[in-house]
mmCIF file with all atom_site columns, C-alpha atoms in Angstrom:
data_model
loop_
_atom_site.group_PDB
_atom_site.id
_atom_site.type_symbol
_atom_site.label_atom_id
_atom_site.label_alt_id
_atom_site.label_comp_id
_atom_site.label_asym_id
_atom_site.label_entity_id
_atom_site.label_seq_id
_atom_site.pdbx_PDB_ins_code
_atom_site.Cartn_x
_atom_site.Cartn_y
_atom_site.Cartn_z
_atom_site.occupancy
_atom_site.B_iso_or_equiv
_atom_site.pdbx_formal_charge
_atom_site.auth_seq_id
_atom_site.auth_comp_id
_atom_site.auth_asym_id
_atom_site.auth_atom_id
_atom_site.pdbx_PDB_model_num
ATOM 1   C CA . UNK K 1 1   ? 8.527  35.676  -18.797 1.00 40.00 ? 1   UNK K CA 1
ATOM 2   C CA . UNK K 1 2   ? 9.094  37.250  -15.663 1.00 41.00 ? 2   UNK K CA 1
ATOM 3   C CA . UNK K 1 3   ? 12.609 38.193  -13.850 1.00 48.00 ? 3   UNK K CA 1
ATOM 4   C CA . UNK K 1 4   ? 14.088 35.382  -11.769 1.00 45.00 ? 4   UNK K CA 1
ATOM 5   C CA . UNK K 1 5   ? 15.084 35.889  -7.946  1.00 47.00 ? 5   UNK K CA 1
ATOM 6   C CA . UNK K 1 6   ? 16.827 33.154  -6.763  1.00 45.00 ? 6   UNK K CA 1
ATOM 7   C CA . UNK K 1 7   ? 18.912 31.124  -9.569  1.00 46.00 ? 7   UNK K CA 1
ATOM 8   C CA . UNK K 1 8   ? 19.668 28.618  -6.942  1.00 48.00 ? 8   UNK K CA 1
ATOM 9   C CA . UNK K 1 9   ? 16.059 27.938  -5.704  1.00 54.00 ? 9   UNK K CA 1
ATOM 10  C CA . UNK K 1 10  ? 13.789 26.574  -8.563  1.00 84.00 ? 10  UNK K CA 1
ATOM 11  C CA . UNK K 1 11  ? 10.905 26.521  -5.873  1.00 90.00 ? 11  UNK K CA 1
ATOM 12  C CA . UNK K 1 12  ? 11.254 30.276  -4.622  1.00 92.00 ? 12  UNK K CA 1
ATOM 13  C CA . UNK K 1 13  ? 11.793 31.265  -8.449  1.00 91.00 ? 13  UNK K CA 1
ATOM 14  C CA . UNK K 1 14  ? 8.729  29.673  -9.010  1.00 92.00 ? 14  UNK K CA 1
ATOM 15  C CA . UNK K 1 15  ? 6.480  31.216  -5.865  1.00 93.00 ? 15  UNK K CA 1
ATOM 16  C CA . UNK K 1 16  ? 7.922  34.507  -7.154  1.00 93.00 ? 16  UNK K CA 1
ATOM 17  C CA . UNK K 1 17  ? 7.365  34.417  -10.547 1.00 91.00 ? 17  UNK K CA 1
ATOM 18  C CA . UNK K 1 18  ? 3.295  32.995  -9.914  1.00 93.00 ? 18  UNK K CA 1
ATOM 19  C CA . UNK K 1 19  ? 2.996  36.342  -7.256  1.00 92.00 ? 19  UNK K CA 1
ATOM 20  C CA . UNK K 1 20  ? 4.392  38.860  -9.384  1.00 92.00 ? 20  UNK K CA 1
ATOM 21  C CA . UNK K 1 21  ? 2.825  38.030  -12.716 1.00 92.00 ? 21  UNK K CA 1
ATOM 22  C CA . UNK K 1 22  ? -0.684 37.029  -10.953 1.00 93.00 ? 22  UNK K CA 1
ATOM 23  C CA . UNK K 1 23  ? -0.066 40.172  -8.038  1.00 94.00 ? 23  UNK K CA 1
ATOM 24  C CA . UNK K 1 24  ? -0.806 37.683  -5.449  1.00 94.00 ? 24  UNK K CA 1
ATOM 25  C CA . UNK K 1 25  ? 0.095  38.203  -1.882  1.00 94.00 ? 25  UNK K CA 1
ATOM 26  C CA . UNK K 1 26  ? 1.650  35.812  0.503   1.00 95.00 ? 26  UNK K CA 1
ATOM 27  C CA . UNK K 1 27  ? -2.456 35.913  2.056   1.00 95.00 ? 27  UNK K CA 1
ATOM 28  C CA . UNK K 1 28  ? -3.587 35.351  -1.543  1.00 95.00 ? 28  UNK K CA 1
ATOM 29  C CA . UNK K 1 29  ? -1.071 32.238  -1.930  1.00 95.00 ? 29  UNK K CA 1
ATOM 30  C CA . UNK K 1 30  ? -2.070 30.970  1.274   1.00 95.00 ? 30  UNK K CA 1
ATOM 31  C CA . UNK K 1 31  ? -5.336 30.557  0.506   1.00 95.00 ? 31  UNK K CA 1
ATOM 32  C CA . UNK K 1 32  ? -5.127 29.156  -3.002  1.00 94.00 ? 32  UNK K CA 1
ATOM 33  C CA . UNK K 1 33  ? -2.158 26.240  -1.386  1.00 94.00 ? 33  UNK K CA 1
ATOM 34  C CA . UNK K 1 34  ? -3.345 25.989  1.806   1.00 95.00 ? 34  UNK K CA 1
ATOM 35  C CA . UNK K 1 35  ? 0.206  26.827  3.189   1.00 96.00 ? 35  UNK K CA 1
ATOM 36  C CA . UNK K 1 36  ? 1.254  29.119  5.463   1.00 96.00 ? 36  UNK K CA 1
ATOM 37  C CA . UNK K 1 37  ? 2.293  32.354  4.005   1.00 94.00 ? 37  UNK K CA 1
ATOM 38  C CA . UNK K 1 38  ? 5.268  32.061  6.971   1.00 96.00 ? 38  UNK K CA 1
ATOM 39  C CA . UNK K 1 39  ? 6.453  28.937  4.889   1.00 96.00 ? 39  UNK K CA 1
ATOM 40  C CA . UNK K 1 40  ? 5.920  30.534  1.359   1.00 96.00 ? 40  UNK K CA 1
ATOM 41  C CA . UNK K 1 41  ? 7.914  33.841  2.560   1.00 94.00 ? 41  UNK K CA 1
ATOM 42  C CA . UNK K 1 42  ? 10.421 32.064  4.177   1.00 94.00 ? 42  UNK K CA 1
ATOM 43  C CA . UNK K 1 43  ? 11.058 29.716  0.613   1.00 94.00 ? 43  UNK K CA 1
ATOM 44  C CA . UNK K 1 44  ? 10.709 32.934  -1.630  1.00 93.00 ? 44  UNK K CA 1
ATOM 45  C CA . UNK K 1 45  ? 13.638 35.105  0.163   1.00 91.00 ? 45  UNK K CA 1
ATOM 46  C CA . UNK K 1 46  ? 15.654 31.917  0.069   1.00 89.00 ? 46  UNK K CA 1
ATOM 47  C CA . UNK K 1 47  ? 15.513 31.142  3.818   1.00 92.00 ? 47  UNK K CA 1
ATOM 48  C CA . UNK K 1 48  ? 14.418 27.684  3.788   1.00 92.00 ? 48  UNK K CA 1
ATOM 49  C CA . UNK K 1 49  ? 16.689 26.255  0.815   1.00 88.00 ? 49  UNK K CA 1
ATOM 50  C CA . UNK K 1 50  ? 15.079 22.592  0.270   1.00 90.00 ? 50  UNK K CA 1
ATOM 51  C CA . UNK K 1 51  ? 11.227 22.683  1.262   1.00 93.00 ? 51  UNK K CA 1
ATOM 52  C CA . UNK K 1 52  ? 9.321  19.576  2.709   1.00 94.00 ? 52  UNK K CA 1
ATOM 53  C CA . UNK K 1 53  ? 7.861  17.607  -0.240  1.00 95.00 ? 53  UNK K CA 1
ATOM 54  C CA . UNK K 1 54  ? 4.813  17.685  0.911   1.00 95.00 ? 54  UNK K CA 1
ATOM 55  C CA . UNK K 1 55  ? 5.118  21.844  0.900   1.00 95.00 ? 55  UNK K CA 1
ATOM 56  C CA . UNK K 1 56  ? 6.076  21.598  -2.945  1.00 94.00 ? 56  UNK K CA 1
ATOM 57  C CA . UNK K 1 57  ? 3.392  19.200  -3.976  1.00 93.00 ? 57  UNK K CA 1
ATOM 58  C CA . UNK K 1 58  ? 0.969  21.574  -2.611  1.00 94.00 ? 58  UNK K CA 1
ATOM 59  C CA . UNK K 1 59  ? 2.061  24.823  -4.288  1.00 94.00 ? 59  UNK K CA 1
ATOM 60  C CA . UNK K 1 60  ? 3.122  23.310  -7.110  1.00 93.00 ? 60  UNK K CA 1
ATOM 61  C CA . UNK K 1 61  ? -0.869 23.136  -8.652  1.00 93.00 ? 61  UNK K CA 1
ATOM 62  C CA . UNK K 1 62  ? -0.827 26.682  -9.198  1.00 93.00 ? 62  UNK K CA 1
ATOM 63  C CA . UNK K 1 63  ? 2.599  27.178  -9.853  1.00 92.00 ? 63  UNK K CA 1
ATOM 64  C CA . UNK K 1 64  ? 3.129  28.364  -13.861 1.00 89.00 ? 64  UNK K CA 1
ATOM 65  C CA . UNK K 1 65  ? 5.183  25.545  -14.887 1.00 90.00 ? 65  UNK K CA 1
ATOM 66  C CA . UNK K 1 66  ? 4.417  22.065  -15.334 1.00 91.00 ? 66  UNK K CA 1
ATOM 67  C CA . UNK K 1 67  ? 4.570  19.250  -12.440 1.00 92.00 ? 67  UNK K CA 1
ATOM 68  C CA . UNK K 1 68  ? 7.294  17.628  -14.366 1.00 93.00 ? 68  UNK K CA 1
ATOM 69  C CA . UNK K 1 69  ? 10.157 20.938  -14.241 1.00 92.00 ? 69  UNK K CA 1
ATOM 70  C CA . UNK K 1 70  ? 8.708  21.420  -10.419 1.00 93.00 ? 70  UNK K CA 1
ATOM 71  C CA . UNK K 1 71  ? 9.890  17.801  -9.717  1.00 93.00 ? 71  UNK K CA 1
ATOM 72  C CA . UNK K 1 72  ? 13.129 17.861  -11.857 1.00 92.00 ? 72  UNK K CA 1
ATOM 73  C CA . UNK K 1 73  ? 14.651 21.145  -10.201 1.00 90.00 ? 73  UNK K CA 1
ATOM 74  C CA . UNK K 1 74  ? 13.534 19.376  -6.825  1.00 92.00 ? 74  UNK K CA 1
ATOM 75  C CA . UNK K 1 75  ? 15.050 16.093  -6.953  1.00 93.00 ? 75  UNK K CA 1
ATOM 76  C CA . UNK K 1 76  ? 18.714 17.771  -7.510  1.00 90.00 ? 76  UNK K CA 1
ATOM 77  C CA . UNK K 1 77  ? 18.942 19.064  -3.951  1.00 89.00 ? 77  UNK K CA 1
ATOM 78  C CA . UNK K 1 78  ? 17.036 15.969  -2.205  1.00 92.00 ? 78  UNK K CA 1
ATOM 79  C CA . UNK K 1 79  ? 19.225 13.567  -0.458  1.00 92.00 ? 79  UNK K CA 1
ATOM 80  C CA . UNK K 1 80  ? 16.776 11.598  1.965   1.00 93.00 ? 80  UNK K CA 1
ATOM 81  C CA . UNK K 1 81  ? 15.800 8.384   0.261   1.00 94.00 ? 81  UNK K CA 1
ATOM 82  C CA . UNK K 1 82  ? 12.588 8.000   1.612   1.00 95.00 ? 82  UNK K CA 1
ATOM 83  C CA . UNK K 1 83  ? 11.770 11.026  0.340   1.00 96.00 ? 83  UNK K CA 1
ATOM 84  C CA . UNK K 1 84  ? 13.243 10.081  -2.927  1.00 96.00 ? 84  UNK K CA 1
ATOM 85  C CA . UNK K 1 85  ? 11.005 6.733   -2.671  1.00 97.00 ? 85  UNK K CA 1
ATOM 86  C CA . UNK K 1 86  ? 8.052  9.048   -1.808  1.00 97.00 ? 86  UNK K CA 1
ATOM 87  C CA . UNK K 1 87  ? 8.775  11.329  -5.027  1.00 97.00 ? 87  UNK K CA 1
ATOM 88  C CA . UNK K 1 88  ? 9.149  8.246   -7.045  1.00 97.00 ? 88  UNK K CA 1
ATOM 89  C CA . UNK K 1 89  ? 5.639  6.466   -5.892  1.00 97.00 ? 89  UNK K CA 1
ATOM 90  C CA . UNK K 1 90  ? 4.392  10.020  -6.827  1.00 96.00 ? 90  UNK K CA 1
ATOM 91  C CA . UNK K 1 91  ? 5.415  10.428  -10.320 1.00 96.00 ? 91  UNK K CA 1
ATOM 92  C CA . UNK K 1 92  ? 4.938  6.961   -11.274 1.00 96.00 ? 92  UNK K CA 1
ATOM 93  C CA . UNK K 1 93  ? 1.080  7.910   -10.671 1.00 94.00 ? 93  UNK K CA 1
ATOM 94  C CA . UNK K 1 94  ? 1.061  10.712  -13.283 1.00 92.00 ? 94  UNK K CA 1
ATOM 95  C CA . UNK K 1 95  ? 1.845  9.891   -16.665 1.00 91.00 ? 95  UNK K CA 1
ATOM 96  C CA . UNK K 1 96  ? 2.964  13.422  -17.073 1.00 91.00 ? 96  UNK K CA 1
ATOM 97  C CA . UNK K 1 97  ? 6.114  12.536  -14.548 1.00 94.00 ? 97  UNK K CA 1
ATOM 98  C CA . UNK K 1 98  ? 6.200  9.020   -15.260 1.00 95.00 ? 98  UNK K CA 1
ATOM 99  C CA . UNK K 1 99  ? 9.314  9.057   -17.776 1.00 95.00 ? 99  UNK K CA 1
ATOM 100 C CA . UNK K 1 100 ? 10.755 11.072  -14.844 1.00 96.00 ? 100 UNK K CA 1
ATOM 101 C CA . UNK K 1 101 ? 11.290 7.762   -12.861 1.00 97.00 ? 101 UNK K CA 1
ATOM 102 C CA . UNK K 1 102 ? 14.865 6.323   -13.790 1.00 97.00 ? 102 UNK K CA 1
ATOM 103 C CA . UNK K 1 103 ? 16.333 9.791   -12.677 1.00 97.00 ? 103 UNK K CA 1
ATOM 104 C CA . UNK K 1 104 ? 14.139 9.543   -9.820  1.00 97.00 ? 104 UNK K CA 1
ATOM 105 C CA . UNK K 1 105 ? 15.906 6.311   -8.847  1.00 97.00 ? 105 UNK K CA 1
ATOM 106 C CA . UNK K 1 106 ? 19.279 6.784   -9.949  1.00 97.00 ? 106 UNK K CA 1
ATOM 107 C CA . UNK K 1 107 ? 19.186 10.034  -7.665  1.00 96.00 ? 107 UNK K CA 1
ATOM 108 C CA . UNK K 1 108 ? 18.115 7.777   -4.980  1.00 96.00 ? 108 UNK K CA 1
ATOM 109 C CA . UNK K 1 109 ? 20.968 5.127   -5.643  1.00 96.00 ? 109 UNK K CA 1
ATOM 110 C CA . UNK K 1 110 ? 23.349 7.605   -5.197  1.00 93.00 ? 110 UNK K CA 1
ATOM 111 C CA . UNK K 1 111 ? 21.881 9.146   -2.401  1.00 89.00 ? 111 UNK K CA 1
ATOM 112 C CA . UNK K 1 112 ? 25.053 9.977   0.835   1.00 86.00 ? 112 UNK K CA 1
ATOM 113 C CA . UNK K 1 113 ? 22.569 9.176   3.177   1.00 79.00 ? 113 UNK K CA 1
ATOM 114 C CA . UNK K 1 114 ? 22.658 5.328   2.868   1.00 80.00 ? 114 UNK K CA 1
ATOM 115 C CA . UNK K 1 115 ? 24.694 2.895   2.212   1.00 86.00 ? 115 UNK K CA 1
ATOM 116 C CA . UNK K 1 116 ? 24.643 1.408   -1.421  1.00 88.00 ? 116 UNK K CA 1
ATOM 117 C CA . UNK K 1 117 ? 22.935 -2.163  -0.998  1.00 92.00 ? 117 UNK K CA 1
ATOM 118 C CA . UNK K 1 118 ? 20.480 -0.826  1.271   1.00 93.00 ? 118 UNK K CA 1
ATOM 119 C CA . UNK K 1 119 ? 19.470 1.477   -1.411  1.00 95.00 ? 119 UNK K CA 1
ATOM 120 C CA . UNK K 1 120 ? 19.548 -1.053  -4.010  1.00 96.00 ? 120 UNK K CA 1
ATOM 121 C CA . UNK K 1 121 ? 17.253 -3.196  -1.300  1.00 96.00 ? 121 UNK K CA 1
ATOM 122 C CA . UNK K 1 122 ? 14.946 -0.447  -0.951  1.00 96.00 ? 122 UNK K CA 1
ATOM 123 C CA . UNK K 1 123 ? 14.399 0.440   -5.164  1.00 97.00 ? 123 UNK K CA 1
ATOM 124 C CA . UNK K 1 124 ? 14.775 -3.274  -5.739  1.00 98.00 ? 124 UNK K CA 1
ATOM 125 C CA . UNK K 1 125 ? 11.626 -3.871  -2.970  1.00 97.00 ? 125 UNK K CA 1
ATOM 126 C CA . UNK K 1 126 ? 10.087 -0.890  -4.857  1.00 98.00 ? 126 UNK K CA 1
ATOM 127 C CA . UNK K 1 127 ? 10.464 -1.700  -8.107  1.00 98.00 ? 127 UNK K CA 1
ATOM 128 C CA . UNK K 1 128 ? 9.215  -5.535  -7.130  1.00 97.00 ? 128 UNK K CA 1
ATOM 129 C CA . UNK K 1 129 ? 5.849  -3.957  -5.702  1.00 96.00 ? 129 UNK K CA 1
ATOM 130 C CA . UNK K 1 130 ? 4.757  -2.196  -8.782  1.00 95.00 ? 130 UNK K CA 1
ATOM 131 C CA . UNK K 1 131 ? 2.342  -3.711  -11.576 1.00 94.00 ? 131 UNK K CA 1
ATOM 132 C CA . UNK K 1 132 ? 3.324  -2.330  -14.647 1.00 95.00 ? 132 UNK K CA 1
ATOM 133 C CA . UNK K 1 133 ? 5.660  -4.200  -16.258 1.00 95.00 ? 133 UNK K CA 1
ATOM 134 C CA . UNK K 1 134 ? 7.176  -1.841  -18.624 1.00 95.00 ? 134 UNK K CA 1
ATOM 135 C CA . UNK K 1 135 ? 8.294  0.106   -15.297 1.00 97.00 ? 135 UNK K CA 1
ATOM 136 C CA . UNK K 1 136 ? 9.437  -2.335  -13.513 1.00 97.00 ? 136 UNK K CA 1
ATOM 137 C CA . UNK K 1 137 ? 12.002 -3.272  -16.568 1.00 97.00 ? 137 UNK K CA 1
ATOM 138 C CA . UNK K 1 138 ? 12.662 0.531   -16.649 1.00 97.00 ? 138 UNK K CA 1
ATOM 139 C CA . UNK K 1 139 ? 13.890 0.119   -12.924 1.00 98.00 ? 139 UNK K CA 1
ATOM 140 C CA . UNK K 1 140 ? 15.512 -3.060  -12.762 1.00 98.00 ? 140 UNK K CA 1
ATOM 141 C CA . UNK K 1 141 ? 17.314 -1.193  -15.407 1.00 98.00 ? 141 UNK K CA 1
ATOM 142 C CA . UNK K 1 142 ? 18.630 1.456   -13.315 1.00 98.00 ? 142 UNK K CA 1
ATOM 143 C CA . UNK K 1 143 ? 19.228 -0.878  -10.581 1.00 98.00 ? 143 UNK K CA 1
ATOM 144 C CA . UNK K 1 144 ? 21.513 -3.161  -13.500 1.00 98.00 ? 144 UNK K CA 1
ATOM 145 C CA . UNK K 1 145 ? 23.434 -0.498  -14.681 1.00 97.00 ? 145 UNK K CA 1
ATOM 146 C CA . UNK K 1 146 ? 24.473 0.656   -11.326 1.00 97.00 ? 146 UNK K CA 1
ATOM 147 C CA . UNK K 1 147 ? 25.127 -2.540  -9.828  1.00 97.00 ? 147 UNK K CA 1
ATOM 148 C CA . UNK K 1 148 ? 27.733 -2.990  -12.877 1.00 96.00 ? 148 UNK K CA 1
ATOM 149 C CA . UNK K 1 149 ? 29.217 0.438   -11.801 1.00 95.00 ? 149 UNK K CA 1
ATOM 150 C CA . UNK K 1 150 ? 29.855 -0.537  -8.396  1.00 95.00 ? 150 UNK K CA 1
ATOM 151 C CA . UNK K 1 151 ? 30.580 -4.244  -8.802  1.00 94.00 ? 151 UNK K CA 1
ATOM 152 C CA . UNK K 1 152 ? 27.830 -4.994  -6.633  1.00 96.00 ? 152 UNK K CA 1
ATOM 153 C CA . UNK K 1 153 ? 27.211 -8.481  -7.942  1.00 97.00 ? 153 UNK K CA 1
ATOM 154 C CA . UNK K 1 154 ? 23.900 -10.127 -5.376  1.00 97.00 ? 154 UNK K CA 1
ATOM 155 C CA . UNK K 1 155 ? 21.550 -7.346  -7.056  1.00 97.00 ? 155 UNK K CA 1
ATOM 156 C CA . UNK K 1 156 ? 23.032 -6.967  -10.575 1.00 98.00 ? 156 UNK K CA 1
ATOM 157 C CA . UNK K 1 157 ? 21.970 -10.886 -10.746 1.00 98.00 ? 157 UNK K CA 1
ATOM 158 C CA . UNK K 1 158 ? 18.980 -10.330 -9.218  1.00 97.00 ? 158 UNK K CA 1
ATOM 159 C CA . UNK K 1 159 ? 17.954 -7.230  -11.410 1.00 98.00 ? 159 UNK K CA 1
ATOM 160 C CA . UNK K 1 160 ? 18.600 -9.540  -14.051 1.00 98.00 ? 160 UNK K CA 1
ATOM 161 C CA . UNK K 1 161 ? 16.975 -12.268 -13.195 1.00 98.00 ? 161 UNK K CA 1
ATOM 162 C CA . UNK K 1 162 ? 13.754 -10.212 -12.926 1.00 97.00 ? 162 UNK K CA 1
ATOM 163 C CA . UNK K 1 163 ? 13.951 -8.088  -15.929 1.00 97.00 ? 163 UNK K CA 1
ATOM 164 C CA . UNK K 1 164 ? 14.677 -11.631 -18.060 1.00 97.00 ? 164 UNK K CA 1
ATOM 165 C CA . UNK K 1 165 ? 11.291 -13.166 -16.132 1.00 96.00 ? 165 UNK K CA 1
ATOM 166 C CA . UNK K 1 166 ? 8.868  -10.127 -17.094 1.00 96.00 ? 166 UNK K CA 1
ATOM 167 C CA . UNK K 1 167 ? 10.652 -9.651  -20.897 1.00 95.00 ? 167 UNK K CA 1
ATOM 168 C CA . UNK K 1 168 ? 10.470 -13.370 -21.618 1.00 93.00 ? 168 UNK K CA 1
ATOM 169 C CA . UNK K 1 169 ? 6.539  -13.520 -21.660 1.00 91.00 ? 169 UNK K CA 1
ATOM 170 C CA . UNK K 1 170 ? 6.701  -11.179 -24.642 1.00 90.00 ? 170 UNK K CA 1
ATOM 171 C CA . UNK K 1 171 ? 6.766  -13.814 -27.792 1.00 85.00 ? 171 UNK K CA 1
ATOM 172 C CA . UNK K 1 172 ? 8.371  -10.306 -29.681 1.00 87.00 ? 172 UNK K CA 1
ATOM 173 C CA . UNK K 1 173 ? 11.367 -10.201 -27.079 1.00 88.00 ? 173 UNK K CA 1
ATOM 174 C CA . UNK K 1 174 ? 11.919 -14.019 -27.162 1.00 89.00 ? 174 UNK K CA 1
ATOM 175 C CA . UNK K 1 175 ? 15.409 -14.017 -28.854 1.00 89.00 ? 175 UNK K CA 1
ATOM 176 C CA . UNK K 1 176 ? 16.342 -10.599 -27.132 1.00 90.00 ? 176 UNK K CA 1
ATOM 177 C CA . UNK K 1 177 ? 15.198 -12.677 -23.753 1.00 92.00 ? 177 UNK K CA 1
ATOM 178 C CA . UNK K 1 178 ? 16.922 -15.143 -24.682 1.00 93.00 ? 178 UNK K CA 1
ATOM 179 C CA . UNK K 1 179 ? 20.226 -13.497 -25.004 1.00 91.00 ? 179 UNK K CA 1
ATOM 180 C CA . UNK K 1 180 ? 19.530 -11.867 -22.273 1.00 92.00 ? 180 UNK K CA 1
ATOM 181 C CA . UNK K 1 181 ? 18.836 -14.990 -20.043 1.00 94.00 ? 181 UNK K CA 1
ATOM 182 C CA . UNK K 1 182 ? 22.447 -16.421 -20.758 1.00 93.00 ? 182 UNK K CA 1
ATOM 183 C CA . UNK K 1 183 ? 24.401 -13.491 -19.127 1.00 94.00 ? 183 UNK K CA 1
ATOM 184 C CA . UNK K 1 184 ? 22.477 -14.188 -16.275 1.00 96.00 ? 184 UNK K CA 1
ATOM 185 C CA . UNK K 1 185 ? 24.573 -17.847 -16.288 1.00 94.00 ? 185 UNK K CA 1
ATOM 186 C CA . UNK K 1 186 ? 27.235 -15.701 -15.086 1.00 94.00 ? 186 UNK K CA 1
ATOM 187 C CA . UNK K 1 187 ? 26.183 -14.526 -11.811 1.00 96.00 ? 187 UNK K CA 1
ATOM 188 C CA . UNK K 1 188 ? 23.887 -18.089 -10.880 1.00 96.00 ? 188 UNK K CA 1
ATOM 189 C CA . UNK K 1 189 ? 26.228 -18.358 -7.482  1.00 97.00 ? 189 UNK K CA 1
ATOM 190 C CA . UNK K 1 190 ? 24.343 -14.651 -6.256  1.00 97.00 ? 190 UNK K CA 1
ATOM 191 C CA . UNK K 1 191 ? 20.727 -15.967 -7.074  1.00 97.00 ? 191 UNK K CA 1
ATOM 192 C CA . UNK K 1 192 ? 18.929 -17.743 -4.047  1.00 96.00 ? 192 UNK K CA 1
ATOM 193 C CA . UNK K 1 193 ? 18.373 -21.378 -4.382  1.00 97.00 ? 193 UNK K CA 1
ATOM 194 C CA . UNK K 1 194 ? 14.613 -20.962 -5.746  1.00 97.00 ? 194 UNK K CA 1
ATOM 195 C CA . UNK K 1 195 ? 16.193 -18.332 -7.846  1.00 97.00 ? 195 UNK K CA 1
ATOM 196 C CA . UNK K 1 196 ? 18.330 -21.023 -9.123  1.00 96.00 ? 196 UNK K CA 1
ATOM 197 C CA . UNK K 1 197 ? 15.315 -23.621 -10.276 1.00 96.00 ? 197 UNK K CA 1
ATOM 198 C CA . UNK K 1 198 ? 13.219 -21.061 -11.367 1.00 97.00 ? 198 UNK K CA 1
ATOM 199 C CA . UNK K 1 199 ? 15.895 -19.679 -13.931 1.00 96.00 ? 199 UNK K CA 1
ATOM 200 C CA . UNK K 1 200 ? 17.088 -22.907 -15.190 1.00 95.00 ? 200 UNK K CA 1
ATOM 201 C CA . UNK K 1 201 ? 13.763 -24.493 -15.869 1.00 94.00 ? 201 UNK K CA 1
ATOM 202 C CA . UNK K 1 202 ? 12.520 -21.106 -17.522 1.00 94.00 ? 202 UNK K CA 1
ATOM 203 C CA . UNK K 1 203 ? 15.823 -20.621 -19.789 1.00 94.00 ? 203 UNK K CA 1
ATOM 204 C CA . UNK K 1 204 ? 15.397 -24.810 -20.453 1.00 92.00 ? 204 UNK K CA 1
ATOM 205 C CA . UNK K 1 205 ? 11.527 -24.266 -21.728 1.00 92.00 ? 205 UNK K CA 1
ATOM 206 C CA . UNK K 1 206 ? 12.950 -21.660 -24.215 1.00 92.00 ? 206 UNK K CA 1
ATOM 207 C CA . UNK K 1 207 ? 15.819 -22.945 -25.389 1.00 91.00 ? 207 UNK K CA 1
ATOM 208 C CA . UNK K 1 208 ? 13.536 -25.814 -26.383 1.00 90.00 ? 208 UNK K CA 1
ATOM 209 C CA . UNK K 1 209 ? 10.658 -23.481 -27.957 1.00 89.00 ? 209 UNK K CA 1
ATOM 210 C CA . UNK K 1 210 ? 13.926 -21.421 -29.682 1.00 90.00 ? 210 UNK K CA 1
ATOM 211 C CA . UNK K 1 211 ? 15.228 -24.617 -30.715 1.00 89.00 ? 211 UNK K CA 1
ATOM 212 C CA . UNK K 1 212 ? 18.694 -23.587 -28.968 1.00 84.00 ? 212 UNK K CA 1
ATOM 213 C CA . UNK K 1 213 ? 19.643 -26.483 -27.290 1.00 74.00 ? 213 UNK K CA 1
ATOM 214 C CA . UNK K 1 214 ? 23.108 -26.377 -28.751 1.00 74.00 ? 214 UNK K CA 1
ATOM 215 C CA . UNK K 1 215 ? 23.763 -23.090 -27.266 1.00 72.00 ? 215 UNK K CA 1
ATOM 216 C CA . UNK K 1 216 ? 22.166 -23.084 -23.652 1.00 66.00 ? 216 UNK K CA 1
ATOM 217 C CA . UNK K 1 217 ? 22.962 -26.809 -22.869 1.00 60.00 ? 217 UNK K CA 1
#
């Protein structure tokens, strides 16, 4: 383990940890990340505080810690949500990062730069664009639990709604579906009309298969 410079700047702790244990030169990092030794001098005495994410995905291959502490130290100090979104589309790629992505989001949620429901319309357009399913129930997750903090009600029904349509199709998660499909009845006046049908008809076909008519009707 080598010293630490800057206690306060994972990324220059990083660049200076890789030169002195490797005796590189700024020339020498230059040429293995294909940025500037300017930008890599300026980050490692602590003049540029946040670097461009585009600067620490390229050093970060030849940094001596893993992708995944590179990205967590980052995200702490990053504010702009497309940025955020960027990161997130990133790490989602790698399954090295990918357990990184509810953090990712949250960070983005509570992000100064925008206002709350147009971040929860940007994760919620995010999350509805991906393919895996497993992630996008990890996400509409995230987007759940903070649309119960802040009482915003349109996307806590939505982020419902979707998680119940992916976790029904599992026949293992039918019951927890299920249950989960009924607290959904709550917030039916935020859903859009199609919304509406769509939920009814698909809670209907498995209260029937459940043989829970009692209990939904």
């Amino acid at each position: 383990m080598v010293d630490i410079k800057h206690q306060n700047n994972a990324i220059a702790d990083f660049i200076f940890q890789l030169r002195k244990e490797r005796n590189l030169s700024f020339a020498d990092l230059e040429e293995l990340t294909g940025v500037s030794r300017g930008v890599l001098h300026k980050i490692e005495i602590g003049e540029t505080k946040h670097p461009e994410y585009k600067t620490v995905k390229a050093i970060s291959p030849v940094l001596l810690v893993p992708y995944f502490q590179v990205i967590e130290g980052y995200i702490e100090n990053e504010n702009r949500v497309d940025t955020l979104l960027e990161i997130l589309a990133d790490i989602i790629s790698r399954e090295e990062t990918c357990s990184l992505a509810p953090k990712v989001a949250l960070r983005l949620l509570e992000s100064p730069n925008k206002g709350t429901e147009e971040s929860l319309q940007r994760l919620f357009n995010f999350t509805q664009s991906i393919k895996d399913n497993s992630l996008k129930v990890t996400l509409f997750e995230v987007i759940i639990q903070y649309s119960r903090w802040h009482g915003t009600m349109p996307y806590l029904a939505k982020g419902l709604f979707q998680k119940y349509l992916i976790i029904r199709l599992d026949l293992k998660q039918m019951e927890e579906s299920f249950f989960d499909g009924k607290e959904i009845l709550k917030y039916t006046d935020f859903l859009s009309h199609e919304e509406k049908i769509t939920y009814y008809i698909r809670m209907g076909l498995q209260a029937f298969a459940l043989k829970k008519h009692e209990e939904w009707c």
